Short mmCIF file of C-alpha atoms and ligand atoms in Angstrom, two decimals:
data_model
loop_
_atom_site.label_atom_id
_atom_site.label_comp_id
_atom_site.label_asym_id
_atom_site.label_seq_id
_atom_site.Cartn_x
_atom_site.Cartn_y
_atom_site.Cartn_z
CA UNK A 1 -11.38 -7.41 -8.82
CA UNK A 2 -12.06 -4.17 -7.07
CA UNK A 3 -10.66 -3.12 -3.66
CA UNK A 4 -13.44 -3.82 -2.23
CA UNK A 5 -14.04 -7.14 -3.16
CA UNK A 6 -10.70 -7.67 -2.38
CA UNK A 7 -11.55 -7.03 0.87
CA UNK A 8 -14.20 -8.57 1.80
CA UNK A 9 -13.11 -11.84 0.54
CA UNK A 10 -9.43 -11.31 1.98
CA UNK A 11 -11.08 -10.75 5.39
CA UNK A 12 -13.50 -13.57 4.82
CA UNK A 13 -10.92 -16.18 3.92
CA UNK A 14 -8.97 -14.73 6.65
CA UNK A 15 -11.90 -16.30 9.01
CA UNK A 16 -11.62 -19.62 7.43
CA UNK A 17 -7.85 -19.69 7.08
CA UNK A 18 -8.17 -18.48 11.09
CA UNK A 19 -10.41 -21.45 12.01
CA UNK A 20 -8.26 -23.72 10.36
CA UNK A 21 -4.85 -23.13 12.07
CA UNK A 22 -5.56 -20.44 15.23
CA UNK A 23 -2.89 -18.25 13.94
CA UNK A 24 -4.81 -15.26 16.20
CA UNK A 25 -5.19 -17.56 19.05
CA UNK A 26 -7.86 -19.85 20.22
CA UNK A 27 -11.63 -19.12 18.39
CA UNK A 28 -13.73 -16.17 20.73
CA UNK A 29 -16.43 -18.17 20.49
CA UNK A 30 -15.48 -21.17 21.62
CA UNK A 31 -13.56 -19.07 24.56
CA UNK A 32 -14.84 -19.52 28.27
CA UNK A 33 -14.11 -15.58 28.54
CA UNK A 34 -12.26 -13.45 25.86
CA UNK A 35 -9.08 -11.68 27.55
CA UNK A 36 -8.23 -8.57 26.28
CA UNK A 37 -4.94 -9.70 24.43
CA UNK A 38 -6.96 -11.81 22.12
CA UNK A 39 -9.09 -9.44 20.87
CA UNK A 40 -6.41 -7.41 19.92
CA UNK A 41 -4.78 -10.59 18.67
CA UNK A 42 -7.45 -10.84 16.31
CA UNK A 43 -7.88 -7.61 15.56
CA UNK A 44 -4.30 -7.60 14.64
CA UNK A 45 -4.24 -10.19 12.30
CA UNK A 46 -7.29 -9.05 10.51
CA UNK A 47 -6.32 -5.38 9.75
CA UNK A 48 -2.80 -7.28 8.38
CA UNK A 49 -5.31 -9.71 6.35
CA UNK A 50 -7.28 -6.63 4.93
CA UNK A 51 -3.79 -5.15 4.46
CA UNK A 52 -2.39 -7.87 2.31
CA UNK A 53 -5.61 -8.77 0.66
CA UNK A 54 -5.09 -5.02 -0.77
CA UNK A 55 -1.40 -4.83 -1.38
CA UNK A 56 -0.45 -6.49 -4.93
CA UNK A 57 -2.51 -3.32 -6.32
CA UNK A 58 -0.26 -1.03 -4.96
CA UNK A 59 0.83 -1.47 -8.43
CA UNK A 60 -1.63 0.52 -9.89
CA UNK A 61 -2.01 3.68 -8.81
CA UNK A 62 -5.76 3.85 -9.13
CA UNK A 63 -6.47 1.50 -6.50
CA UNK A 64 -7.86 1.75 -3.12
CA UNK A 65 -4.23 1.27 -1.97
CA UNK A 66 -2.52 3.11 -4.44
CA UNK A 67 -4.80 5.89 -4.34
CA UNK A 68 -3.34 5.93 -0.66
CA UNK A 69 0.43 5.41 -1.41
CA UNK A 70 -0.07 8.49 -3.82
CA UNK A 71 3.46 8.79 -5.83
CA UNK A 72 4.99 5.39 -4.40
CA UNK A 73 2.38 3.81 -6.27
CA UNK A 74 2.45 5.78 -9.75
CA UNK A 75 6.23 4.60 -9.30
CA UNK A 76 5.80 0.95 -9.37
CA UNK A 77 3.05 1.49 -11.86
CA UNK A 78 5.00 3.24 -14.21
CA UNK A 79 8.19 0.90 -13.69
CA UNK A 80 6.51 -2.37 -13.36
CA UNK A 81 3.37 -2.02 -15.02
CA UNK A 82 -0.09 -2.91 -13.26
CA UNK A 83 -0.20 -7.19 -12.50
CA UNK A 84 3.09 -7.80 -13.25
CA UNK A 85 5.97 -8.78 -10.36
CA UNK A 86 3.20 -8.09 -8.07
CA UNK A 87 0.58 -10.65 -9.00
CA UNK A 88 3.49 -13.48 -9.13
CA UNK A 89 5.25 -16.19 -7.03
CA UNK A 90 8.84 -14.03 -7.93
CA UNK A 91 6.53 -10.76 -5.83
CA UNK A 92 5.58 -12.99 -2.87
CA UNK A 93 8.88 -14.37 -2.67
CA UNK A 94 10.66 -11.34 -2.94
CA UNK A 95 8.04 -10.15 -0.61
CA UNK A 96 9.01 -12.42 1.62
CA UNK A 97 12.42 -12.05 1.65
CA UNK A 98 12.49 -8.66 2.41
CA UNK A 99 10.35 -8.67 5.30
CA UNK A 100 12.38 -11.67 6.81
CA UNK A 101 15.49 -9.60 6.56
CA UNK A 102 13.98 -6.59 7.89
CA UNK A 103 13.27 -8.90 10.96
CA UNK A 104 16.34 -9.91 10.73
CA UNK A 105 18.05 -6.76 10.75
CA UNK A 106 16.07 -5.48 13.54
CA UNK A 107 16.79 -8.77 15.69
CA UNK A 108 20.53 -7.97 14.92
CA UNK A 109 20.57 -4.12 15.96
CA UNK A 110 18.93 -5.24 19.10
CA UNK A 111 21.19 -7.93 19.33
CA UNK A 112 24.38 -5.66 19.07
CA UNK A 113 22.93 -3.51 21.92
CA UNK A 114 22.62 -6.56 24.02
CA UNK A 115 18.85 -6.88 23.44
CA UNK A 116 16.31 -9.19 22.48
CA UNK A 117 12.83 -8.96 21.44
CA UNK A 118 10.13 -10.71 23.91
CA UNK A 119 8.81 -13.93 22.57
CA UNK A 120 5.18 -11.94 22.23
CA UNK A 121 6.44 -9.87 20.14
CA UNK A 122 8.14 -12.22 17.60
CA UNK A 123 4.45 -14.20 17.66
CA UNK A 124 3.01 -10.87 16.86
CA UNK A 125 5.39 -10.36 13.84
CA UNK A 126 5.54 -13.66 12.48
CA UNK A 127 1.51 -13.73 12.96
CA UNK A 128 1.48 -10.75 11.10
CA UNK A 129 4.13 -11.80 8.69
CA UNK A 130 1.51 -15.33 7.47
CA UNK A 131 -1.74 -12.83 7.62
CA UNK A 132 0.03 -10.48 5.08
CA UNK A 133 1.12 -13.23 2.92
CA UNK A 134 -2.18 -15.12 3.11
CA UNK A 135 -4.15 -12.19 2.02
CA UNK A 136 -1.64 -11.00 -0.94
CA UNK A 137 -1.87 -14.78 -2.12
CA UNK A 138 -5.84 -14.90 -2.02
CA UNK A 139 -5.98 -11.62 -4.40
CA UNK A 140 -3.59 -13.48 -6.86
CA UNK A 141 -6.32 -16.13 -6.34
CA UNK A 142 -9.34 -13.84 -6.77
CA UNK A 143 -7.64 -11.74 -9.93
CA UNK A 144 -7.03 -15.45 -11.54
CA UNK A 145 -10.66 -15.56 -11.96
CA UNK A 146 -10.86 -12.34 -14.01
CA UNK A 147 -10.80 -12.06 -17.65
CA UNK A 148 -7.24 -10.85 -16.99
CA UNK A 149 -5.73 -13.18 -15.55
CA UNK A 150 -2.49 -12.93 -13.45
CA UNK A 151 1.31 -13.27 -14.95
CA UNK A 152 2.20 -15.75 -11.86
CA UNK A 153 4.87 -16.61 -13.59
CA UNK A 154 6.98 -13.04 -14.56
CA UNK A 155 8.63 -12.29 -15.60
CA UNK A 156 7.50 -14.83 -18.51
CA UNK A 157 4.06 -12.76 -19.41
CA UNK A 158 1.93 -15.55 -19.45
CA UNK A 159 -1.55 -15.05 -17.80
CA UNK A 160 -2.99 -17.87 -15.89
CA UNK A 161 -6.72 -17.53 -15.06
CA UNK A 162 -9.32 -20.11 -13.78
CA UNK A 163 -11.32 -21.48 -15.81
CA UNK A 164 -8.23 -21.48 -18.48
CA UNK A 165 -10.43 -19.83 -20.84
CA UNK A 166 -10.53 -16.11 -20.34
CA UNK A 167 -14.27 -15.95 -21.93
CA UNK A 168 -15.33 -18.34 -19.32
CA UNK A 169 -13.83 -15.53 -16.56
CA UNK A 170 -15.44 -12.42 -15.73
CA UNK A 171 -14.23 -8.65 -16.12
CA UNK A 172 -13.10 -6.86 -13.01
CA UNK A 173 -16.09 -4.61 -11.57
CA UNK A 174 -19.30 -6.55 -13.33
CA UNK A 175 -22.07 -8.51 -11.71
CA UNK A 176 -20.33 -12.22 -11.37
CA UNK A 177 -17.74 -10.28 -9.48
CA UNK A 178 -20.03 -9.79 -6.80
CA UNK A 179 -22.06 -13.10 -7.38
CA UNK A 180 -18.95 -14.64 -6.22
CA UNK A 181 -18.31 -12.33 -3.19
CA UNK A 182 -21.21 -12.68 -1.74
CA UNK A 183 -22.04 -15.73 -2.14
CA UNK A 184 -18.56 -16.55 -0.31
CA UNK A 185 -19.45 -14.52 2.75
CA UNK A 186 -22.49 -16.22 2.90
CA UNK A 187 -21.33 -19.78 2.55
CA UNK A 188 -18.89 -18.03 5.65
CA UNK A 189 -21.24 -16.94 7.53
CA UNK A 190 -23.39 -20.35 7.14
CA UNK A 191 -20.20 -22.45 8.33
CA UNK A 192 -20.21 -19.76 11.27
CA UNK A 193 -23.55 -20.17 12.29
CA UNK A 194 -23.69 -23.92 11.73
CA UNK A 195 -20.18 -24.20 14.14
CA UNK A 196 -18.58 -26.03 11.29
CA UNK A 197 -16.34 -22.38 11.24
CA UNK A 198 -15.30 -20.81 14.22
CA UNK A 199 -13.61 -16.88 14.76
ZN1 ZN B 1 -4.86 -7.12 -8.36
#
């Protein structure tokens, strides 16, 4: 898919996802009044949504992130390849890993200074921590349903695509493509205005 439709459906899954387990804090519109904090909350965990939804395509520098991350991304494009380690479980988990011991390190430099970090700020981190991975895991999702496919599985090359047919799936930047994304924000925005989804 394209950065854009990465995007928009990273941002609208993000809403669903959101409704679903709060992980910005309790729905606006369901709020008596809306504090400050939350809206930043939210506003938080969507740019980290967005954020992730783009990421995986850092490995190829020609898209909307990796135009961005300039010669990082020609790097990892020209040492990984494009959907390779990061359009697989090995890339979230490594992923993963490293951003848990970056929090981890950071915890322990504090620590050695006889610091801690406030309990807001670890919610903020771990918040945006699930938002990041949530997003990076719905473009796997979303590239699975390209002609493509992804390789979740590398380093074994294997592509795995829904439907398992790759002539059933569509090519990146072509009309289903955006059949599909809009017709997800709409279902979204349905569930919104129906109260069956709340932000
Ligand atoms: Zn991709």
């Amino acid at each position: 898919m394209v950065g854009r439709s990465h995007l928009l459906i990273g941002l609208t899954a993000g809403v669903v996802l959101d409704s679903l387990v709060h992980l910005s804090g309790p729905p606006i519109t369901l709020a008596p009044s809306v504090p400050l904090k939350l809206v930043v909350a939210k506003a938080i965990y969507y740019v980290a949504v967005g954020f992730g939804a783009l990421l995986p395509d850092i490995d190829n520098a020609h898209s909307t992130l990796g135009r961005k991350f300039g010669w990082i991304s020609r790097e990892i494009q020209h040492i990984a390849g494009h959907r390779t380690l990061f359009h697989s479980l090995l890339g979230l988990l490594l992923g993963s890993l490293l951003a848990l011991g970056a929090q981890q390190l950071v915890l322990y430099l504090l620590a050695m200074r006889g610091l801690s970090a406030p309990a807001s700020l670890m919610n903020a981190t771990h918040m945006i921590f699930f938002a990041v991975l949530f997003g990076c895991v719905v473009h796997i999702l979303c590239d699975a349903l390209t002609e493509g496919g992804v390789p979740l599985l590398w380093p074994n090359p294997k592509r795995f695509g829904f439907p398992p047919n790759p002539k059933w799936r569509f090519r990146t930047g072509t009309w289903p493509e955006y059949v599909i994304v809009w017709s997800f924000i709409v279902l979204v925005g349905i569930g919104i205005w129906q109260n069956v989804i709340y932000i």
